[in-house]
Short mmCIF file of C-alpha atoms and ligand atoms in Angstrom, two decimals:
data_model
loop_
_atom_site.label_atom_id
_atom_site.label_comp_id
_atom_site.label_asym_id
_atom_site.label_seq_id
_atom_site.Cartn_x
_atom_site.Cartn_y
_atom_site.Cartn_z
CA MET A 1 19.70 11.89 -21.14
CA LYS A 2 22.81 9.81 -21.54
CA ALA A 3 25.88 11.28 -23.25
CA ASP A 4 27.61 8.83 -25.58
CA ILE A 5 30.31 11.35 -26.36
CA ILE A 6 31.26 14.60 -24.70
CA ILE A 7 33.84 17.10 -25.91
CA LYS A 8 34.89 19.34 -23.03
CA ASN A 9 37.32 22.15 -22.21
CA ILE A 10 37.06 23.30 -25.85
CA SER A 11 39.23 26.38 -26.23
CA ASN A 12 37.20 27.70 -29.19
CA LEU A 13 33.80 26.19 -29.78
CA ILE A 14 32.33 27.69 -32.97
CA THR A 15 28.59 26.88 -32.82
CA MET A 16 27.16 28.96 -35.71
CA GLN A 17 24.00 29.05 -33.62
CA GLY A 18 21.11 31.08 -34.97
CA GLU A 19 18.37 30.75 -37.51
CA ASN A 20 18.53 27.97 -40.05
CA ARG A 21 18.79 30.17 -43.07
CA PRO A 22 21.58 31.68 -45.17
CA ARG A 23 23.54 34.27 -43.14
CA THR A 24 24.29 37.58 -44.84
CA LYS A 25 26.43 40.69 -44.24
CA ASP A 26 27.35 41.06 -40.51
CA GLU A 27 25.61 37.80 -39.67
CA MET A 28 28.42 36.08 -41.54
CA ARG A 29 30.84 37.26 -38.80
CA ASP A 30 28.65 36.11 -35.92
CA ILE A 31 29.97 32.58 -35.36
CA GLY A 32 28.50 31.88 -31.88
CA LEU A 33 31.90 31.41 -30.25
CA ILE A 34 32.03 29.79 -26.81
CA GLU A 35 35.34 29.68 -24.93
CA ASN A 36 35.80 26.71 -22.61
CA GLY A 37 32.91 25.07 -24.46
CA ILE A 38 31.32 21.69 -24.01
CA VAL A 39 29.21 19.54 -26.36
CA ALA A 40 27.29 16.39 -25.46
CA ILE A 41 26.09 13.82 -27.96
CA ASN A 42 23.50 11.06 -27.66
CA ASP A 43 23.27 8.57 -30.51
CA ASP A 44 23.45 10.69 -33.69
CA LYS A 45 22.28 13.97 -32.15
CA ILE A 46 23.69 16.91 -30.22
CA ILE A 47 21.95 17.07 -26.83
CA TYR A 48 23.83 19.83 -25.08
CA VAL A 49 25.97 22.82 -26.02
CA GLY A 50 27.36 25.25 -23.46
CA GLU A 51 30.23 26.54 -21.40
CA GLY A 52 32.09 24.72 -18.62
CA GLU A 53 30.33 21.54 -17.44
CA CYS A 54 27.16 19.78 -18.49
CA PRO A 55 24.05 20.18 -16.28
CA SER A 56 23.09 17.15 -14.14
CA THR A 57 20.34 16.21 -16.61
CA ILE A 58 23.09 14.92 -18.91
CA GLU A 59 24.23 11.54 -17.64
CA ILE A 60 27.92 10.78 -17.99
CA ASP A 61 28.99 7.23 -17.14
CA LYS A 62 31.91 4.87 -17.73
CA ASP A 63 30.86 4.24 -21.32
CA THR A 64 30.83 7.90 -22.22
CA ILE A 65 33.69 8.80 -24.55
CA VAL A 66 35.29 11.97 -23.23
CA ILE A 67 37.35 14.07 -25.62
CA ASP A 68 39.56 16.86 -24.30
CA GLY A 69 39.15 20.00 -26.39
CA ARG A 70 41.92 21.97 -24.68
CA GLY A 71 43.90 23.90 -27.29
CA LYS A 72 41.42 22.88 -30.00
CA THR A 73 38.94 24.64 -32.25
CA VAL A 74 35.68 22.80 -32.76
CA THR A 75 33.31 23.56 -35.64
CA PRO A 76 30.24 22.02 -37.28
CA GLY A 77 31.30 19.32 -39.76
CA LEU A 78 32.32 21.14 -42.95
CA VAL A 79 30.00 21.14 -45.96
CA ASP A 80 31.44 20.99 -49.50
CA SER A 81 28.44 22.03 -51.54
CA HIS A 82 29.91 21.88 -55.06
CA THR A 83 31.89 18.88 -56.30
CA HIS A 84 32.09 16.66 -59.33
CA LEU A 85 32.93 13.71 -57.08
CA VAL A 86 32.16 10.77 -59.34
CA HIS A 87 34.25 10.63 -62.54
CA GLY A 88 36.75 8.50 -64.39
CA GLY A 89 40.37 9.37 -65.07
CA SER A 90 42.45 12.42 -64.43
CA ARG A 91 43.64 15.30 -66.65
CA GLU A 92 47.20 16.11 -65.60
CA ASN A 93 48.00 16.10 -69.34
CA GLU A 94 46.32 19.54 -69.44
CA LEU A 95 48.99 21.08 -67.22
CA ALA A 96 51.51 21.36 -70.06
CA MET A 97 48.84 22.99 -72.27
CA LYS A 98 47.92 25.47 -69.56
CA LEU A 99 51.56 26.31 -68.90
CA LYS A 100 51.85 27.20 -72.59
CA GLY A 101 49.00 29.65 -72.09
CA MET A 102 46.14 27.59 -73.48
CA GLU A 103 42.88 28.48 -71.79
CA TYR A 104 40.29 26.18 -70.22
CA LEU A 105 37.65 26.97 -72.86
CA ASP A 106 40.15 26.47 -75.71
CA ILE A 107 40.95 22.96 -74.44
CA LEU A 108 37.22 22.27 -74.24
CA LYS A 109 36.52 23.61 -77.71
CA MET A 110 39.27 21.32 -79.10
CA GLY A 111 37.36 18.30 -77.74
CA GLY A 112 39.52 17.96 -74.60
CA GLY A 113 38.65 19.06 -71.06
CA ILE A 114 35.22 17.83 -69.95
CA HIS A 115 34.97 15.71 -73.16
CA SER A 116 38.04 13.67 -72.24
CA THR A 117 36.60 13.01 -68.77
CA VAL A 118 33.34 11.98 -70.46
CA SER A 119 35.29 9.28 -72.41
CA ALA A 120 37.03 8.08 -69.25
CA THR A 121 33.78 8.00 -67.28
CA LYS A 122 31.96 6.13 -70.04
CA LYS A 123 34.68 3.48 -70.04
CA ALA A 124 34.78 3.10 -66.25
CA THR A 125 32.68 0.40 -64.64
CA PHE A 126 30.36 1.14 -61.74
CA ASP A 127 32.85 -0.46 -59.35
CA GLU A 128 35.78 1.52 -60.73
CA LEU A 129 33.88 4.79 -60.33
CA TYR A 130 32.74 3.74 -56.87
CA GLU A 131 36.27 2.95 -55.67
CA LYS A 132 37.75 6.16 -57.08
CA ALA A 133 35.02 8.36 -55.61
CA LYS A 134 35.24 6.52 -52.28
CA LYS A 135 38.94 7.32 -52.10
CA SER A 136 38.10 11.01 -52.59
CA LEU A 137 35.37 10.84 -49.95
CA ASP A 138 37.86 9.34 -47.50
CA VAL A 139 40.20 12.25 -48.17
CA MET A 140 37.34 14.74 -47.71
CA LEU A 141 36.31 13.18 -44.41
CA ASP A 142 39.92 13.29 -43.31
CA PHE A 143 39.81 17.05 -43.96
CA GLY A 144 36.76 17.43 -41.71
CA ILE A 145 34.06 17.45 -44.40
CA THR A 146 30.91 15.60 -43.39
CA THR A 147 28.43 16.59 -46.13
CA VAL A 148 29.21 16.75 -49.86
CA GLU A 149 27.38 17.53 -53.07
CA ALA A 150 28.06 15.28 -56.06
CA LYS A 151 27.21 16.27 -59.64
CA SER A 152 26.80 14.04 -62.66
CA GLY A 153 27.85 15.58 -65.98
CA TYR A 154 30.42 13.23 -67.44
CA GLY A 155 28.02 11.24 -69.56
CA ILE A 156 26.22 14.22 -71.15
CA ASP A 157 24.37 12.65 -74.12
CA ASP A 158 25.23 9.13 -72.92
CA PHE A 159 22.36 9.00 -70.44
CA GLN A 160 23.38 5.58 -69.07
CA THR A 161 26.70 7.11 -67.93
CA GLU A 162 24.85 10.04 -66.30
CA LEU A 163 22.69 7.50 -64.44
CA LYS A 164 25.74 5.42 -63.55
CA GLN A 165 27.35 8.44 -61.87
CA LEU A 166 24.19 9.22 -59.93
CA GLU A 167 23.80 5.54 -58.89
CA VAL A 168 27.38 5.49 -57.67
CA ALA A 169 26.72 8.61 -55.58
CA LYS A 170 23.54 7.01 -54.20
CA LYS A 171 25.38 3.82 -53.19
CA LEU A 172 28.21 5.80 -51.60
CA ASN A 173 25.67 7.84 -49.67
CA GLU A 174 24.38 4.56 -48.23
CA ASP A 175 27.80 3.03 -47.55
CA HIS A 176 30.03 5.95 -46.54
CA PRO A 177 29.82 8.10 -43.41
CA VAL A 178 29.83 11.32 -45.46
CA ASP A 179 26.37 12.43 -46.56
CA ILE A 180 26.01 13.00 -50.30
CA VAL A 181 23.48 15.23 -52.02
CA SER A 182 23.19 14.61 -55.77
CA THR A 183 22.81 17.08 -58.64
CA PHE A 184 21.97 16.27 -62.25
CA LEU A 185 24.36 18.09 -64.56
CA GLY A 186 23.62 16.54 -67.94
CA ALA A 187 23.97 20.08 -69.29
CA HIS A 188 27.71 20.13 -68.66
CA ALA A 189 28.99 20.35 -72.26
CA ILE A 190 27.59 20.25 -75.78
CA PRO A 191 28.20 16.71 -77.10
CA GLU A 192 30.22 16.47 -80.31
CA GLU A 193 27.27 15.11 -82.33
CA TYR A 194 25.07 18.06 -81.34
CA LYS A 195 27.60 20.77 -82.03
CA GLU A 196 25.71 21.97 -85.08
CA ASN A 197 22.32 21.69 -83.37
CA PRO A 198 22.73 22.21 -79.62
CA ASP A 199 19.01 22.98 -79.21
CA LYS A 200 18.29 19.35 -80.11
CA PHE A 201 20.40 18.27 -77.11
CA VAL A 202 18.60 20.78 -74.89
CA GLU A 203 15.34 19.25 -76.04
CA ILE A 204 16.56 15.75 -75.10
CA LEU A 205 17.63 17.02 -71.69
CA ILE A 206 14.26 18.61 -71.13
CA GLU A 207 12.00 15.97 -72.65
CA GLU A 208 13.78 12.80 -71.69
CA MET A 209 16.61 13.02 -69.20
CA ILE A 210 15.29 15.46 -66.57
CA PRO A 211 11.91 13.69 -66.25
CA GLU A 212 13.67 10.30 -65.93
CA VAL A 213 16.22 11.48 -63.32
CA SER A 214 13.37 13.00 -61.35
CA LYS A 215 11.22 9.85 -61.66
CA LYS A 216 14.09 7.69 -60.43
CA GLY A 217 14.67 10.03 -57.49
CA LEU A 218 18.38 10.20 -58.30
CA ALA A 219 18.95 13.95 -57.81
CA LYS A 220 17.75 16.81 -55.67
CA TYR A 221 19.13 19.57 -57.92
CA CYS A 222 19.48 20.32 -61.64
CA ASP A 223 22.52 22.29 -62.71
CA VAL A 224 23.75 23.75 -66.01
CA PHE A 225 27.15 25.02 -67.22
CA CYS A 226 26.06 28.40 -68.59
CA GLU A 227 29.11 29.65 -70.49
CA GLU A 228 30.30 30.85 -73.88
CA ALA A 229 30.41 27.90 -76.29
CA VAL A 230 28.60 25.74 -73.71
CA PHE A 231 24.94 26.51 -72.76
CA SER A 232 23.57 29.99 -73.55
CA ILE A 233 21.39 32.03 -71.21
CA GLU A 234 18.26 31.02 -73.17
CA GLN A 235 19.16 27.33 -73.18
CA SER A 236 20.08 27.45 -69.47
CA ARG A 237 16.78 29.15 -68.62
CA LYS A 238 14.86 26.36 -70.42
CA ILE A 239 16.83 23.56 -68.71
CA LEU A 240 16.51 25.05 -65.22
CA ASN A 241 12.79 25.68 -65.64
CA ALA A 242 12.29 22.13 -66.88
CA GLY A 243 14.14 20.89 -63.78
CA LYS A 244 11.86 22.98 -61.59
CA LYS A 245 8.81 21.57 -63.31
CA HIS A 246 10.00 18.09 -62.37
CA GLY A 247 10.87 18.96 -58.81
CA LEU A 248 14.62 19.40 -59.28
CA LEU A 249 15.79 22.63 -57.60
CA PRO A 250 17.92 24.90 -59.76
CA LYS A 251 21.69 25.51 -59.46
CA ILE A 252 23.87 27.12 -62.09
CA HIS A 253 27.54 27.32 -63.07
CA ALA A 254 27.33 31.07 -63.76
CA ASP A 255 29.73 33.61 -65.18
CA GLU A 256 32.74 31.38 -64.47
CA ILE A 257 34.81 32.69 -67.33
CA LYS A 258 32.75 35.04 -69.54
CA PRO A 259 30.18 37.57 -68.26
CA LEU A 260 27.09 36.10 -69.90
CA GLY A 261 24.55 37.22 -67.31
CA GLY A 262 24.36 33.99 -65.37
CA ALA A 263 23.96 35.81 -62.06
CA GLU A 264 20.93 37.68 -63.41
CA LEU A 265 19.47 34.41 -64.69
CA ALA A 266 20.03 32.76 -61.30
CA ALA A 267 17.99 35.54 -59.66
CA GLU A 268 15.28 35.35 -62.33
CA VAL A 269 14.86 31.57 -62.12
CA GLY A 270 15.20 31.50 -58.32
CA CYS A 271 18.31 29.34 -58.13
CA VAL A 272 19.29 28.02 -54.73
CA THR A 273 22.92 28.77 -55.61
CA ALA A 274 24.82 30.42 -58.44
CA ASP A 275 28.34 29.03 -58.50
CA HIS A 276 31.71 30.45 -59.61
CA LEU A 277 30.58 34.05 -60.50
CA VAL A 278 34.10 35.22 -61.24
CA ALA A 279 32.81 37.43 -64.07
CA ALA A 280 29.43 38.32 -62.54
CA SER A 281 28.15 41.81 -63.22
CA ASP A 282 27.30 44.37 -60.53
CA GLU A 283 23.67 44.22 -61.63
CA GLY A 284 23.73 40.43 -61.30
CA ILE A 285 25.16 40.70 -57.77
CA LYS A 286 22.43 43.19 -56.86
CA MET A 287 19.74 40.90 -58.22
CA MET A 288 21.14 37.91 -56.36
CA ALA A 289 21.13 39.91 -53.10
CA GLU A 290 17.45 40.84 -53.66
CA LYS A 291 16.47 37.22 -54.30
CA LYS A 292 18.87 35.80 -51.67
CA VAL A 293 20.48 33.46 -54.14
CA ILE A 294 23.54 31.95 -52.48
CA ALA A 295 26.86 32.74 -54.22
CA ASN A 296 28.77 29.48 -54.02
CA LEU A 297 32.37 30.55 -54.57
CA LEU A 298 35.21 28.30 -55.66
CA PRO A 299 38.55 30.06 -55.22
CA ALA A 300 40.65 26.90 -55.66
CA THR A 301 39.26 26.70 -59.22
CA SER A 302 40.27 30.29 -59.94
CA PHE A 303 43.75 29.48 -58.60
CA ASN A 304 44.03 26.36 -60.75
CA LEU A 305 42.76 28.07 -63.94
CA GLN A 306 45.72 30.44 -63.65
CA THR A 307 43.78 33.47 -64.87
CA GLY A 308 44.43 35.56 -61.78
CA LYS A 309 40.73 36.33 -61.59
CA PHE A 310 38.65 35.64 -58.49
CA ALA A 311 35.02 36.31 -57.65
CA LYS A 312 34.28 39.67 -56.04
CA ALA A 313 33.44 38.03 -52.78
CA ARG A 314 33.78 41.19 -50.65
CA LYS A 315 31.41 43.11 -52.85
CA MET A 316 28.93 40.21 -52.75
CA ILE A 317 28.93 39.96 -48.97
CA ASP A 318 28.77 43.71 -48.50
CA SER A 319 25.84 43.84 -50.97
CA GLY A 320 23.93 41.28 -48.94
CA VAL A 321 24.49 38.15 -51.04
CA PRO A 322 24.80 35.05 -48.82
CA VAL A 323 28.10 33.36 -49.65
CA SER A 324 29.10 29.71 -49.38
CA LEU A 325 32.48 28.19 -50.35
CA SER A 326 33.30 24.87 -51.92
CA THR A 327 36.19 22.99 -53.54
CA ASP A 328 34.55 22.32 -56.95
CA TYR A 329 36.61 19.09 -56.79
CA ASN A 330 36.83 17.78 -60.37
CA PRO A 331 39.57 16.35 -62.63
CA GLY A 332 39.96 19.47 -64.78
CA SER A 333 39.45 22.89 -63.25
CA CYS A 334 40.02 21.89 -59.64
CA PRO A 335 41.80 18.62 -58.91
CA THR A 336 41.80 18.85 -55.10
CA GLU A 337 39.53 17.66 -52.28
CA ASN A 338 41.18 20.06 -49.84
CA LEU A 339 38.41 22.43 -48.69
CA GLN A 340 40.71 23.90 -46.06
CA LEU A 341 42.95 25.18 -48.87
CA ALA A 342 39.93 26.82 -50.56
CA MET A 343 39.08 28.38 -47.21
CA SER A 344 42.59 29.88 -46.94
CA PHE A 345 42.38 31.17 -50.55
CA ALA A 346 39.01 32.75 -49.73
CA SER A 347 40.67 34.76 -47.03
CA LEU A 348 44.14 35.37 -48.39
CA ILE A 349 42.98 36.21 -51.93
CA MET A 350 39.29 37.14 -51.79
CA LYS A 351 39.69 38.97 -48.43
CA LEU A 352 36.97 37.20 -46.48
CA THR A 353 37.47 37.24 -42.72
CA PRO A 354 38.01 33.84 -41.05
CA GLU A 355 34.54 34.22 -39.50
CA GLU A 356 32.95 34.74 -42.94
CA VAL A 357 34.89 31.76 -44.25
CA ILE A 358 33.71 29.36 -41.54
CA THR A 359 30.11 30.56 -41.97
CA ALA A 360 30.45 29.88 -45.71
CA VAL A 361 31.50 26.24 -45.24
CA THR A 362 29.08 25.42 -42.38
CA ILE A 363 25.59 26.94 -42.13
CA ASN A 364 25.66 28.66 -45.53
CA GLY A 365 27.05 25.52 -47.15
CA ALA A 366 24.25 23.54 -45.51
CA CYS A 367 21.75 26.04 -46.94
CA ALA A 368 23.33 25.57 -50.38
CA LEU A 369 22.21 21.92 -50.11
CA GLY A 370 18.91 22.45 -48.30
CA MET A 371 20.35 20.71 -45.24
CA GLU A 372 20.22 23.63 -42.83
CA ASN A 373 17.66 22.06 -40.50
CA GLU A 374 19.92 19.05 -39.93
CA VAL A 375 23.53 20.22 -40.14
CA GLY A 376 25.65 23.38 -40.41
CA SER A 377 25.64 24.37 -36.74
CA ILE A 378 26.35 22.87 -33.32
CA GLU A 379 22.98 23.13 -31.63
CA GLU A 380 20.75 20.87 -29.62
CA GLY A 381 18.70 18.64 -31.89
CA LYS A 382 21.02 18.87 -34.87
CA LYS A 383 22.98 15.94 -36.26
CA ALA A 384 26.21 15.34 -34.38
CA ASP A 385 28.46 16.26 -37.29
CA ILE A 386 31.50 17.90 -35.67
CA THR A 387 35.11 18.58 -36.66
CA ILE A 388 37.84 19.03 -34.06
CA PHE A 389 40.79 21.02 -35.36
CA ASP A 390 44.20 20.85 -33.78
CA ALA A 391 44.33 24.64 -33.82
CA PRO A 392 44.17 27.11 -30.94
CA ASN A 393 41.78 29.40 -32.81
CA LEU A 394 39.95 29.91 -36.07
CA ASN A 395 42.51 32.34 -37.50
CA TYR A 396 45.23 29.71 -37.18
CA ILE A 397 43.31 27.26 -39.41
CA ILE A 398 43.01 29.81 -42.22
CA TYR A 399 46.43 31.43 -41.72
CA HIS A 400 48.55 28.29 -41.49
CA PHE A 401 47.52 27.21 -44.98
CA GLY A 402 47.90 24.13 -47.12
CA ILE A 403 47.91 21.48 -44.44
CA ASN A 404 45.16 19.46 -42.82
CA HIS A 405 44.22 20.77 -39.36
CA ALA A 406 41.35 18.33 -38.77
CA GLU A 407 42.31 16.00 -35.93
CA ARG A 408 39.04 14.23 -35.06
CA VAL A 409 35.79 14.00 -36.98
CA ILE A 410 32.41 12.97 -35.62
CA LYS A 411 29.76 12.02 -38.14
CA LYS A 412 26.21 11.38 -36.93
CA GLY A 413 27.52 10.74 -33.45
CA ILE A 414 30.28 8.29 -34.53
CA LEU A 415 33.95 9.07 -34.20
CA VAL A 416 35.10 8.44 -37.75
CA LYS A 417 38.58 9.94 -37.42
O1 NIG B 501 32.88 23.70 -62.16
N1 NIG B 501 32.89 24.57 -65.37
C1 NIG B 501 32.34 23.53 -65.48
N2 NIG B 501 32.46 22.44 -64.72
C2 NIG B 501 33.55 22.21 -63.80
C3 NIG B 501 34.76 21.73 -64.47
C4 NIG B 501 34.59 20.40 -64.99
C5 NIG B 501 35.77 19.86 -65.73
O2 NIG B 501 36.61 20.62 -66.22
O3 NIG B 501 35.84 18.62 -65.79
C6 NIG B 501 33.76 23.44 -62.94
O4 NIG B 501 34.78 24.13 -63.03
FE1 FE B 502 31.71 22.76 -61.04
#
């Protein structure tokens, strides 16, 4: 078969080869490293992965693009499996409040935080949201990210705005090289007018919004912000089960700030991922390990919230919980698209090894989005989503933090950077 692109002489080729399922414990350190590696691509697929040269069955001719991987580290395209990509406005006004010691939930309770982004997102036109999110996607791609999740959640009771966010994500998925997987997060905050009767809003979510989102095919997942003064355990259970009933797979913002028992609920409901988990209980971690719920950890959010508290990632991995890592890119708790920074935080602060980190943002990230049969590893038959880092080894990418090491990016067989 003809090679359209080959990458050869790769100093460190991280394949992540293995079964297409979440990797746990020691498996998270088994990255399928090949030194002096070679990868061949035909059209949008990987057709050969190995060491040294390609076999003669792979045709290389004058049209084949040959990339020299000497001194480089090559990985599967990174997966950012938790973002709030599509939104209006920005919230740098909250910095002064945070510096004075005001907490995230206090700002939210005062009607700021998520509520102020809801106002900005309501006001923004489809095109304005599209252009802003496209800019972020360009940045993500530049950082070597080739698959992204995008949540709604800045319309809440204004269903048209929720739909507008999801439609923007859908259009960007069609137009932009980065693949986007959408999540319905109407249950992101209690709207002002339902403050006295939040169950009424839960009813609207369950009876009207979830069925409609499902019918329109606008989301794959249903998510809920389960938190003190946001959605309770009981309300979250109802919302996630309603999502399941309508074919939306469950995800949960769990135990981000207060230990409500979100991790336990994630195991009970059978969530694909439970995200944040900074305040997750030991029992919740145990239950997640048993049910193989992926812990989607977001250390850049912990950093930005300035609480000094991070998820117990080591304990989770050692207990057998599969771990993925994401940015949580959003205008409030994590205003950055830089997944490489979150990867460094995961290692420097949460003590993950670089091998565990790369597993978390490739195959485990792909599993967090149900994309593990297509992306997340460099193997024959998978999509040619590949990032070439200008770094002599994996440790260097994590250790030399805060900058962008991605030099070239291949998305579905096309050199996009
Ligand atoms: O994952 N915690 C809830 N949702 C987002 C923050 C959204 C916002 O503050 O705008 C998060 O941190
Ligand atoms: Fe989030």
